[in-house]
Amino acid sequence: MLLLRTDPVAPAYDVINKAVEVLRRGGIVAAPTETVYGLFTHAQSDEGCLKVFKAKGRPPDNPLIVHVDSLEMAETVGHVPKDVAEVLRQVWPGPITVVIKSRGVVSPCVTAGLDTVAVRAPAHPIPQAIIRELGAPIAGPSANKAGRPSPTTAAHVIEDLDGEVDVVIDGGPTFFGVESTIIDVTKKPPLLLRPGPFTVEELERFFGPIEVPPVARGLAEADVALVPGMKYRHYAPNTPLIIVHFDLREAVETARRRGLRVAVLCALGRCAEADAVIHMGDEMYEVAKNLYKSLRDLDRLGVDVGVVAALEERGLGLTIMNRLRKAAGHREAYNLEGLLRYL
Ligand code: AMP
Ligand code: MG
């Protein structure tokens, strides 16, 4: 495994060229984007795509996102409806992924055999330079082991995938810290599949009304068995995490009275005294940026349980609550009685 460092704003040619060379021969490259670190393959390489799934331990029915450098390149991959193209001209490059009808030109491994494809143009100079030099789209999921919090630094990538990736490009911490917004524009009205940095409120300014199903709020998905007998855990720390909808201090005191060592993940000033405290930030973007790092830090504290106060599901709050619900394995307490079930 080769670890290459480069300036995220002005990436070095030799680093980009090395990545391109590896991708051309069916290798895989971890690199930052403006959202989280991605694990990339040439989008047309079956061999590279299989390596991505194997390295991550990802169920083969969970497709990857195709990353392009322009709307023109997106149109080679899938059918972009005219009205959607108008919007993409305004919002790309950026953390917004659209699901469109596939032209079947990327590897079937990338789309998991679906007749749709998820496409986005990242707003980060490193993947932009890679795609431009390669002259073809790259495909990838987040560069973490399946079920683990997404990586926002190269160190997180190495923590999960050391030795299983050909090249890791360290371009410093990512900007947003949560994965792209995914919207299915083959549906009318468009369907939100995953909330992200681009909020529903912002999307609706461009697309009109959007449907937000329970799965986009982080509800329901845990019941979908991807492997028989197994629930799909995501973004999960090893330490149990509980989302608290009532008084945080009361929740912490109750858990500690039961002899548990408790860590509090503080966001937007909602905090309490505990055995350990992780400050995620006082502003929504800061909380999003620190979220996955905080979940990884939780496991280093040696506590029995983590608690976090529920956020209002508006704007980025919807995105953060989606990730927290999955990280918490849907442990959500609305009152003391509810909490006791988890202690
Ligand atoms: P990750 O960013 O690691 O979660 O991986 C890519 C995400 O894109 C996954 O959540 C996939 O379910 C989603 N995705 C990729 N292609 C499609 C598609 N054709 N339809 C719906 N979702 C997709
Ligand atoms: Mg992921």
mmCIF file of C-alpha atoms and ligand atoms in Angstrom:
data_model
loop_
_atom_site.group_PDB
_atom_site.id
_atom_site.type_symbol
_atom_site.label_atom_id
_atom_site.label_comp_id
_atom_site.label_asym_id
_atom_site.label_seq_id
_atom_site.Cartn_x
_atom_site.Cartn_y
_atom_site.Cartn_z
ATOM 1 C CA MET A 1 0.000 0.000 0.000
ATOM 2 C CA LEU A 2 1.307 3.393 -1.029
ATOM 3 C CA LEU A 3 0.498 6.456 1.105
ATOM 4 C CA LEU A 4 0.867 9.712 -0.836
ATOM 5 C CA ARG A 5 0.405 13.171 0.668
ATOM 6 C CA THR A 6 -0.599 16.157 -1.384
ATOM 7 C CA ASP A 7 -2.044 19.633 -1.120
ATOM 8 C CA PRO A 8 -5.854 19.327 -1.504
ATOM 9 C CA VAL A 9 -6.087 22.683 -3.278
ATOM 10 C CA ALA A 10 -3.245 22.182 -5.770
ATOM 11 C CA PRO A 11 -2.694 18.414 -6.017
ATOM 12 C CA ALA A 12 0.773 17.329 -7.198
ATOM 13 C CA TYR A 13 0.914 15.865 -10.714
ATOM 14 C CA ASP A 14 3.000 12.856 -9.707
ATOM 15 C CA VAL A 15 0.416 11.897 -7.060
ATOM 16 C CA ILE A 16 -2.497 12.219 -9.501
ATOM 17 C CA ASN A 17 -0.571 10.338 -12.200
ATOM 18 C CA LYS A 18 0.247 7.486 -9.824
ATOM 19 C CA ALA A 19 -3.449 7.170 -8.901
ATOM 20 C CA VAL A 20 -4.464 7.196 -12.568
ATOM 21 C CA GLU A 21 -1.892 4.523 -13.437
ATOM 22 C CA VAL A 22 -3.214 2.270 -10.630
ATOM 23 C CA LEU A 23 -6.851 2.805 -11.678
ATOM 24 C CA ARG A 24 -5.989 2.019 -15.350
ATOM 25 C CA ARG A 25 -4.711 -1.406 -14.394
ATOM 26 C CA GLY A 26 -7.721 -2.291 -12.227
ATOM 27 C CA GLY A 27 -6.346 -1.129 -8.871
ATOM 28 C CA ILE A 28 -8.147 0.828 -6.145
ATOM 29 C CA VAL A 29 -7.378 4.260 -4.693
ATOM 30 C CA ALA A 30 -8.642 5.947 -1.530
ATOM 31 C CA ALA A 31 -8.861 9.725 -1.857
ATOM 32 C CA PRO A 32 -10.601 12.645 -0.182
ATOM 33 C CA THR A 33 -13.684 14.319 -1.585
ATOM 34 C CA GLU A 34 -15.443 17.344 -0.094
ATOM 35 C CA THR A 35 -17.782 14.959 1.804
ATOM 36 C CA VAL A 36 -15.788 11.940 3.119
ATOM 37 C CA TYR A 37 -12.876 9.837 1.816
ATOM 38 C CA GLY A 38 -13.905 7.580 -1.077
ATOM 39 C CA LEU A 39 -12.538 4.211 -2.230
ATOM 40 C CA PHE A 40 -12.310 4.467 -6.010
ATOM 41 C CA THR A 41 -12.111 2.166 -9.004
ATOM 42 C CA HIS A 42 -12.229 2.922 -12.736
ATOM 43 C CA ALA A 43 -16.023 2.859 -13.246
ATOM 44 C CA GLN A 44 -15.700 0.448 -16.175
ATOM 45 C CA SER A 45 -13.424 -2.028 -14.425
ATOM 46 C CA ASP A 46 -15.119 -5.184 -13.119
ATOM 47 C CA GLU A 47 -11.846 -6.194 -11.502
ATOM 48 C CA GLY A 48 -11.362 -2.869 -9.676
ATOM 49 C CA CYS A 49 -14.990 -2.792 -8.580
ATOM 50 C CA LEU A 50 -14.791 -6.295 -7.122
ATOM 51 C CA LYS A 51 -11.685 -5.202 -5.191
ATOM 52 C CA VAL A 52 -13.623 -2.273 -3.693
ATOM 53 C CA PHE A 53 -16.408 -4.574 -2.461
ATOM 54 C CA LYS A 54 -13.905 -7.075 -1.104
ATOM 55 C CA ALA A 55 -11.760 -4.476 0.702
ATOM 56 C CA LYS A 56 -14.847 -2.925 2.336
ATOM 57 C CA GLY A 57 -16.614 -6.180 3.066
ATOM 58 C CA ARG A 58 -19.633 -4.566 1.412
ATOM 59 C CA PRO A 59 -22.745 -6.591 0.476
ATOM 60 C CA PRO A 60 -22.719 -6.907 -3.347
ATOM 61 C CA ASP A 61 -26.272 -5.540 -3.676
ATOM 62 C CA ASN A 62 -25.276 -2.080 -2.390
ATOM 63 C CA PRO A 63 -24.212 -0.042 -5.462
ATOM 64 C CA LEU A 64 -21.442 2.577 -5.710
ATOM 65 C CA ILE A 65 -21.637 6.222 -6.774
ATOM 66 C CA VAL A 66 -20.143 7.148 -10.159
ATOM 67 C CA HIS A 67 -18.029 10.308 -9.933
ATOM 68 C CA VAL A 68 -17.701 12.518 -13.016
ATOM 69 C CA ASP A 69 -15.975 15.801 -13.827
ATOM 70 C CA SER A 70 -18.828 17.366 -15.794
ATOM 71 C CA LEU A 71 -22.456 17.149 -16.815
ATOM 72 C CA GLU A 72 -21.229 15.942 -20.228
ATOM 73 C CA MET A 73 -19.481 12.991 -18.625
ATOM 74 C CA ALA A 74 -22.608 12.243 -16.562
ATOM 75 C CA GLU A 75 -24.582 12.059 -19.790
ATOM 76 C CA THR A 76 -22.266 9.314 -21.085
ATOM 77 C CA VAL A 77 -23.115 7.222 -17.999
ATOM 78 C CA GLY A 78 -26.876 7.734 -17.725
ATOM 79 C CA HIS A 79 -29.883 9.543 -19.168
ATOM 80 C CA VAL A 80 -30.071 12.989 -17.564
ATOM 81 C CA PRO A 81 -33.583 14.436 -17.985
ATOM 82 C CA LYS A 82 -33.545 17.971 -19.415
ATOM 83 C CA ASP A 83 -34.966 19.658 -16.302
ATOM 84 C CA VAL A 84 -32.481 17.785 -14.100
ATOM 85 C CA ALA A 85 -29.589 18.878 -16.347
ATOM 86 C CA GLU A 86 -30.700 22.498 -15.822
ATOM 87 C CA VAL A 87 -30.463 22.035 -12.069
ATOM 88 C CA LEU A 88 -27.141 20.160 -12.188
ATOM 89 C CA ARG A 89 -25.617 23.029 -14.166
ATOM 90 C CA GLN A 90 -26.299 25.172 -11.103
ATOM 91 C CA VAL A 91 -25.505 22.824 -8.214
ATOM 92 C CA TRP A 92 -22.522 20.843 -9.555
ATOM 93 C CA PRO A 93 -19.782 20.322 -8.657
ATOM 94 C CA GLY A 94 -20.976 19.596 -5.154
ATOM 95 C CA PRO A 95 -22.244 17.073 -2.597
ATOM 96 C CA ILE A 96 -25.378 16.099 -4.509
ATOM 97 C CA THR A 97 -25.858 12.711 -6.174
ATOM 98 C CA VAL A 98 -28.667 11.986 -8.635
ATOM 99 C CA VAL A 99 -30.042 8.544 -9.428
ATOM 100 C CA ILE A 100 -30.885 8.343 -13.145
ATOM 101 C CA LYS A 101 -31.509 5.640 -15.784
ATOM 102 C CA SER A 102 -28.246 3.888 -16.615
ATOM 103 C CA ARG A 103 -26.811 3.566 -20.126
ATOM 104 C CA GLY A 104 -25.156 0.354 -19.019
ATOM 105 C CA VAL A 105 -21.632 1.571 -19.761
ATOM 106 C CA VAL A 106 -20.198 1.267 -16.247
ATOM 107 C CA SER A 107 -19.394 -2.122 -14.736
ATOM 108 C CA PRO A 108 -22.559 -3.995 -13.619
ATOM 109 C CA CYS A 109 -20.681 -4.505 -10.341
ATOM 110 C CA VAL A 110 -20.804 -0.710 -9.791
ATOM 111 C CA THR A 111 -24.601 -0.500 -10.192
ATOM 112 C CA ALA A 112 -25.195 -3.867 -8.474
ATOM 113 C CA GLY A 113 -27.044 -4.933 -11.609
ATOM 114 C CA LEU A 114 -29.664 -2.153 -11.346
ATOM 115 C CA ASP A 115 -30.959 -0.298 -14.410
ATOM 116 C CA THR A 116 -30.291 2.999 -12.606
ATOM 117 C CA VAL A 117 -26.994 4.661 -11.743
ATOM 118 C CA ALA A 118 -26.053 7.178 -9.041
ATOM 119 C CA VAL A 119 -23.872 10.034 -10.356
ATOM 120 C CA ARG A 120 -22.202 13.084 -8.890
ATOM 121 C CA ALA A 121 -19.490 15.621 -9.723
ATOM 122 C CA PRO A 122 -17.313 16.123 -6.626
ATOM 123 C CA ALA A 123 -16.166 19.644 -5.735
ATOM 124 C CA HIS A 124 -12.710 18.533 -4.608
ATOM 125 C CA PRO A 125 -9.560 19.188 -6.679
ATOM 126 C CA ILE A 126 -8.074 15.707 -6.032
ATOM 127 C CA PRO A 127 -10.887 13.523 -7.474
ATOM 128 C CA GLN A 128 -11.488 16.192 -10.130
ATOM 129 C CA ALA A 129 -7.855 15.926 -11.275
ATOM 130 C CA ILE A 130 -7.965 12.105 -11.193
ATOM 131 C CA ILE A 131 -11.125 11.942 -13.330
ATOM 132 C CA ARG A 132 -9.776 14.527 -15.772
ATOM 133 C CA GLU A 133 -6.411 12.759 -16.212
ATOM 134 C CA LEU A 134 -8.071 9.330 -16.455
ATOM 135 C CA GLY A 135 -10.557 10.698 -18.991
ATOM 136 C CA ALA A 136 -13.237 8.420 -17.532
ATOM 137 C CA PRO A 137 -15.546 8.282 -14.518
ATOM 138 C CA ILE A 138 -14.468 6.659 -11.257
ATOM 139 C CA ALA A 139 -16.825 4.838 -8.906
ATOM 140 C CA GLY A 140 -16.691 4.444 -5.182
ATOM 141 C CA PRO A 141 -18.362 4.243 -1.799
ATOM 142 C CA SER A 142 -16.932 5.701 1.412
ATOM 143 C CA ALA A 143 -13.474 4.296 2.251
ATOM 144 C CA ASN A 144 -14.414 2.526 5.489
ATOM 145 C CA LYS A 145 -15.072 -1.097 6.375
ATOM 146 C CA ALA A 146 -18.787 -1.813 5.840
ATOM 147 C CA GLY A 147 -20.756 -0.836 8.932
ATOM 148 C CA ARG A 148 -18.087 1.510 10.332
ATOM 149 C CA PRO A 149 -18.254 5.309 10.511
ATOM 150 C CA SER A 150 -17.169 6.935 7.240
ATOM 151 C CA PRO A 151 -13.586 8.250 7.131
ATOM 152 C CA THR A 152 -12.962 11.988 7.209
ATOM 153 C CA THR A 153 -9.141 11.712 7.381
ATOM 154 C CA ALA A 154 -6.546 9.459 5.731
ATOM 155 C CA ALA A 155 -5.776 8.061 9.200
ATOM 156 C CA HIS A 156 -9.377 6.766 9.425
ATOM 157 C CA VAL A 157 -8.966 5.058 6.035
ATOM 158 C CA ILE A 158 -5.781 3.346 7.177
ATOM 159 C CA GLU A 159 -7.404 2.369 10.503
ATOM 160 C CA ASP A 160 -10.013 0.388 8.508
ATOM 161 C CA LEU A 161 -8.320 -0.637 5.250
ATOM 162 C CA ASP A 162 -4.568 -0.841 5.873
ATOM 163 C CA GLY A 163 -3.003 -3.134 3.268
ATOM 164 C CA GLU A 164 -6.262 -3.620 1.331
ATOM 165 C CA VAL A 165 -5.944 -0.547 -0.881
ATOM 166 C CA ASP A 166 -3.273 0.068 -3.541
ATOM 167 C CA VAL A 167 -2.939 3.815 -2.923
ATOM 168 C CA VAL A 168 -4.186 6.135 -0.170
ATOM 169 C CA ILE A 169 -3.990 9.834 -0.991
ATOM 170 C CA ASP A 170 -3.800 11.980 2.127
ATOM 171 C CA GLY A 171 -5.261 15.352 1.251
ATOM 172 C CA GLY A 172 -6.090 16.375 4.817
ATOM 173 C CA PRO A 173 -9.495 16.330 6.550
ATOM 174 C CA THR A 174 -12.619 16.492 4.386
ATOM 175 C CA PHE A 175 -14.767 19.607 4.326
ATOM 176 C CA PHE A 176 -18.368 18.565 5.063
ATOM 177 C CA GLY A 177 -17.735 15.308 6.935
ATOM 178 C CA VAL A 178 -20.991 13.594 5.888
ATOM 179 C CA GLU A 179 -21.760 11.769 2.630
ATOM 180 C CA SER A 180 -23.475 13.403 -0.342
ATOM 181 C CA THR A 181 -27.208 13.996 -0.550
ATOM 182 C CA ILE A 182 -28.765 11.306 -2.808
ATOM 183 C CA ILE A 183 -31.952 12.064 -4.726
ATOM 184 C CA ASP A 184 -33.777 9.697 -7.086
ATOM 185 C CA VAL A 185 -34.951 11.864 -9.987
ATOM 186 C CA THR A 186 -36.482 8.924 -11.884
ATOM 187 C CA LYS A 187 -39.389 9.330 -9.422
ATOM 188 C CA LYS A 188 -42.059 12.048 -9.494
ATOM 189 C CA PRO A 189 -41.869 13.837 -7.119
ATOM 190 C CA PRO A 190 -38.121 13.252 -6.672
ATOM 191 C CA LEU A 191 -37.366 10.937 -3.763
ATOM 192 C CA LEU A 192 -34.730 11.674 -1.139
ATOM 193 C CA LEU A 193 -32.689 8.486 -0.603
ATOM 194 C CA ARG A 194 -30.092 9.929 1.741
ATOM 195 C CA PRO A 195 -29.931 13.399 3.333
ATOM 196 C CA GLY A 196 -26.536 15.086 3.101
ATOM 197 C CA PRO A 197 -24.786 18.450 3.149
ATOM 198 C CA PHE A 198 -27.165 19.774 0.501
ATOM 199 C CA THR A 199 -30.355 20.116 2.554
ATOM 200 C CA VAL A 200 -33.928 19.232 1.544
ATOM 201 C CA GLU A 201 -34.884 22.892 1.942
ATOM 202 C CA GLU A 202 -32.164 23.833 -0.580
ATOM 203 C CA LEU A 203 -33.070 20.955 -2.935
ATOM 204 C CA GLU A 204 -36.710 22.019 -3.032
ATOM 205 C CA ARG A 205 -35.694 25.452 -4.295
ATOM 206 C CA PHE A 206 -34.349 23.699 -7.398
ATOM 207 C CA PHE A 207 -36.532 20.598 -7.802
ATOM 208 C CA GLY A 208 -39.840 21.644 -6.241
ATOM 209 C CA PRO A 209 -41.440 19.395 -3.573
ATOM 210 C CA ILE A 210 -39.384 16.326 -2.643
ATOM 211 C CA GLU A 211 -40.577 13.190 -0.900
ATOM 212 C CA VAL A 212 -38.743 12.347 2.324
ATOM 213 C CA PRO A 213 -39.484 8.691 3.179
ATOM 214 C CA PRO A 214 -38.808 7.247 6.671
ATOM 215 C CA VAL A 215 -35.627 5.559 5.368
ATOM 216 C CA ALA A 216 -34.148 9.014 4.595
ATOM 217 C CA ARG A 217 -34.660 9.954 8.238
ATOM 218 C CA GLY A 218 -32.691 6.869 9.263
ATOM 219 C CA LEU A 219 -35.830 4.991 10.287
ATOM 220 C CA ALA A 220 -36.823 1.518 9.046
ATOM 221 C CA GLU A 221 -33.605 0.588 7.210
ATOM 222 C CA ALA A 222 -32.272 -1.610 9.987
ATOM 223 C CA ASP A 223 -35.041 -4.079 9.276
ATOM 224 C CA VAL A 224 -33.909 -4.689 5.709
ATOM 225 C CA ALA A 225 -31.829 -7.848 5.812
ATOM 226 C CA LEU A 226 -29.112 -7.635 3.169
ATOM 227 C CA VAL A 227 -27.625 -10.931 4.236
ATOM 228 C CA PRO A 228 -30.152 -13.456 5.563
ATOM 229 C CA GLY A 229 -30.357 -13.285 9.335
ATOM 230 C CA MET A 230 -28.258 -10.143 9.498
ATOM 231 C CA LYS A 231 -29.337 -6.598 10.073
ATOM 232 C CA TYR A 232 -27.608 -3.825 8.186
ATOM 233 C CA ARG A 233 -25.643 -1.777 10.703
ATOM 234 C CA HIS A 234 -24.103 1.423 9.462
ATOM 235 C CA TYR A 235 -21.812 4.160 10.747
ATOM 236 C CA ALA A 236 -21.726 2.259 13.999
ATOM 237 C CA PRO A 237 -19.210 2.630 16.801
ATOM 238 C CA ASN A 238 -18.593 -0.516 18.874
ATOM 239 C CA THR A 239 -19.756 1.290 22.029
ATOM 240 C CA PRO A 240 -23.565 1.377 22.274
ATOM 241 C CA LEU A 241 -24.949 4.828 21.518
ATOM 242 C CA ILE A 242 -28.366 6.090 22.673
ATOM 243 C CA ILE A 243 -30.250 9.083 21.266
ATOM 244 C CA VAL A 244 -32.041 10.945 24.057
ATOM 245 C CA HIS A 245 -35.218 12.953 23.406
ATOM 246 C CA PHE A 246 -35.683 14.065 27.030
ATOM 247 C CA ASP A 247 -33.475 15.744 29.651
ATOM 248 C CA LEU A 248 -29.873 14.747 28.857
ATOM 249 C CA ARG A 249 -28.617 15.286 32.412
ATOM 250 C CA GLU A 250 -31.322 13.019 33.812
ATOM 251 C CA ALA A 251 -30.400 10.346 31.265
ATOM 252 C CA VAL A 252 -26.701 10.491 32.148
ATOM 253 C CA GLU A 253 -27.347 10.403 35.899
ATOM 254 C CA THR A 254 -29.658 7.410 35.522
ATOM 255 C CA ALA A 255 -27.091 5.448 33.550
ATOM 256 C CA ARG A 256 -24.306 6.308 36.009
ATOM 257 C CA ARG A 257 -26.442 5.307 38.990
ATOM 258 C CA ARG A 258 -26.630 1.900 37.319
ATOM 259 C CA GLY A 259 -22.850 1.735 37.493
ATOM 260 C CA LEU A 260 -22.246 2.473 33.835
ATOM 261 C CA ARG A 261 -19.448 4.678 32.570
ATOM 262 C CA VAL A 262 -21.049 7.230 30.270
ATOM 263 C CA ALA A 263 -19.727 9.507 27.511
ATOM 264 C CA VAL A 264 -21.801 12.417 26.241
ATOM 265 C CA LEU A 265 -21.560 13.590 22.650
ATOM 266 C CA CYS A 266 -22.330 17.304 22.927
ATOM 267 C CA ALA A 267 -23.875 19.200 20.032
ATOM 268 C CA LEU A 268 -25.298 22.707 19.799
ATOM 269 C CA GLY A 269 -24.696 23.323 23.489
ATOM 270 C CA ARG A 270 -26.678 20.275 24.614
ATOM 271 C CA CYS A 271 -24.287 18.712 27.064
ATOM 272 C CA ALA A 272 -24.128 17.140 30.528
ATOM 273 C CA GLU A 273 -21.490 16.185 33.062
ATOM 274 C CA ALA A 274 -20.357 12.582 32.558
ATOM 275 C CA ASP A 275 -17.333 10.258 32.706
ATOM 276 C CA ALA A 276 -16.230 11.650 29.354
ATOM 277 C CA VAL A 277 -17.404 14.432 27.080
ATOM 278 C CA ILE A 278 -16.908 14.731 23.311
ATOM 279 C CA HIS A 279 -17.544 18.185 21.891
ATOM 280 C CA MET A 280 -18.946 17.911 18.382
ATOM 281 C CA GLY A 281 -19.564 21.638 17.940
ATOM 282 C CA ASP A 282 -21.879 24.559 18.547
ATOM 283 C CA GLU A 283 -22.905 25.035 14.943
ATOM 284 C CA MET A 284 -24.595 22.532 12.571
ATOM 285 C CA TYR A 285 -21.823 22.404 9.958
ATOM 286 C CA GLU A 286 -19.253 21.909 12.681
ATOM 287 C CA VAL A 287 -21.284 19.051 14.192
ATOM 288 C CA ALA A 288 -21.585 17.377 10.766
ATOM 289 C CA LYS A 289 -17.869 17.775 10.150
ATOM 290 C CA ASN A 290 -16.926 16.246 13.521
ATOM 291 C CA LEU A 291 -19.623 13.548 13.618
ATOM 292 C CA TYR A 292 -17.710 10.489 12.346
ATOM 293 C CA LYS A 293 -14.512 11.434 14.137
ATOM 294 C CA SER A 294 -16.564 11.700 17.349
ATOM 295 C CA LEU A 295 -18.052 8.231 16.795
ATOM 296 C CA ARG A 296 -14.560 6.782 16.297
ATOM 297 C CA ASP A 297 -13.312 8.676 19.393
ATOM 298 C CA LEU A 298 -16.166 7.214 21.440
ATOM 299 C CA ASP A 299 -14.623 3.757 21.038
ATOM 300 C CA ARG A 300 -11.277 4.969 22.381
ATOM 301 C CA LEU A 301 -12.700 6.194 25.708
ATOM 302 C CA GLY A 302 -13.393 2.797 27.221
ATOM 303 C CA VAL A 303 -16.891 3.797 28.401
ATOM 304 C CA ASP A 304 -19.926 1.488 28.545
ATOM 305 C CA VAL A 305 -22.338 3.743 26.702
ATOM 306 C CA GLY A 306 -22.512 7.000 24.737
ATOM 307 C CA VAL A 307 -25.496 9.357 24.806
ATOM 308 C CA VAL A 308 -26.417 12.218 22.529
ATOM 309 C CA ALA A 309 -29.365 14.630 22.565
ATOM 310 C CA ALA A 310 -31.717 14.400 19.575
ATOM 311 C CA LEU A 311 -31.496 17.287 17.114
ATOM 312 C CA GLU A 312 -34.357 18.958 15.346
ATOM 313 C CA GLU A 313 -34.773 17.302 11.920
ATOM 314 C CA ARG A 314 -34.522 20.442 9.820
ATOM 315 C CA GLY A 315 -31.757 21.483 7.429
ATOM 316 C CA LEU A 316 -28.534 19.688 8.310
ATOM 317 C CA GLY A 317 -30.273 18.400 11.449
ATOM 318 C CA LEU A 318 -32.087 15.844 9.247
ATOM 319 C CA THR A 319 -28.746 14.633 7.878
ATOM 320 C CA ILE A 320 -27.113 14.365 11.282
ATOM 321 C CA MET A 321 -30.107 12.556 12.821
ATOM 322 C CA ASN A 322 -30.102 10.051 9.909
ATOM 323 C CA ARG A 323 -26.453 9.168 10.669
ATOM 324 C CA LEU A 324 -26.975 9.179 14.449
ATOM 325 C CA ARG A 325 -29.950 6.798 14.192
ATOM 326 C CA LYS A 326 -27.867 4.309 12.234
ATOM 327 C CA ALA A 327 -24.887 4.753 14.530
ATOM 328 C CA ALA A 328 -27.180 4.139 17.503
ATOM 329 C CA GLY A 329 -28.626 1.009 15.924
ATOM 330 C CA HIS A 330 -31.998 2.742 16.410
ATOM 331 C CA ARG A 331 -31.658 3.014 20.202
ATOM 332 C CA GLU A 332 -33.782 6.096 20.852
ATOM 333 C CA ALA A 333 -35.216 6.977 24.255
ATOM 334 C CA TYR A 334 -38.179 9.335 24.537
ATOM 335 C CA ASN A 335 -38.395 9.106 28.345
ATOM 336 C CA LEU A 336 -36.754 7.477 31.362
ATOM 337 C CA GLU A 337 -38.667 4.250 30.878
ATOM 338 C CA GLY A 338 -37.490 4.044 27.281
ATOM 339 C CA LEU A 339 -33.914 4.624 28.366
ATOM 340 C CA LEU A 340 -34.020 1.848 30.978
ATOM 341 C CA ARG A 341 -34.755 -0.688 28.225
ATOM 342 C CA TYR A 342 -31.298 -0.005 26.819
ATOM 343 C CA LEU A 343 -29.300 0.022 30.083
HETATM 344 P P1 AMP B 1 -21.799 5.027 0.304
HETATM 345 O O1 AMP B 1 -21.560 6.472 -0.033
HETATM 346 O O2 AMP B 1 -20.612 4.341 0.891
HETATM 347 O O3 AMP B 1 -22.994 4.839 1.185
HETATM 348 O O4 AMP B 1 -22.170 4.304 -1.052
HETATM 349 C C1 AMP B 1 -22.958 4.801 -2.080
HETATM 350 C C2 AMP B 1 -24.425 4.992 -1.807
HETATM 351 O O5 AMP B 1 -25.081 5.256 -3.029
HETATM 352 C C3 AMP B 1 -25.123 3.803 -1.184
HETATM 353 O O6 AMP B 1 -25.893 4.248 -0.093
HETATM 354 C C4 AMP B 1 -26.026 3.275 -2.296
HETATM 355 O O7 AMP B 1 -27.186 2.693 -1.813
HETATM 356 C C5 AMP B 1 -26.309 4.540 -3.118
HETATM 357 N N1 AMP B 1 -26.595 4.219 -4.525
HETATM 358 C C6 AMP B 1 -25.712 3.972 -5.504
HETATM 359 N N2 AMP B 1 -26.313 3.671 -6.662
HETATM 360 C C7 AMP B 1 -27.643 3.723 -6.444
HETATM 361 C C8 AMP B 1 -28.804 3.502 -7.263
HETATM 362 N N3 AMP B 1 -28.722 3.157 -8.528
HETATM 363 N N4 AMP B 1 -30.005 3.652 -6.664
HETATM 364 C C9 AMP B 1 -30.103 4.009 -5.370
HETATM 365 N N5 AMP B 1 -29.051 4.223 -4.552
HETATM 366 C C10 AMP B 1 -27.827 4.084 -5.076
HETATM 367 MG MG MG B 2 -20.630 4.442 3.158
#
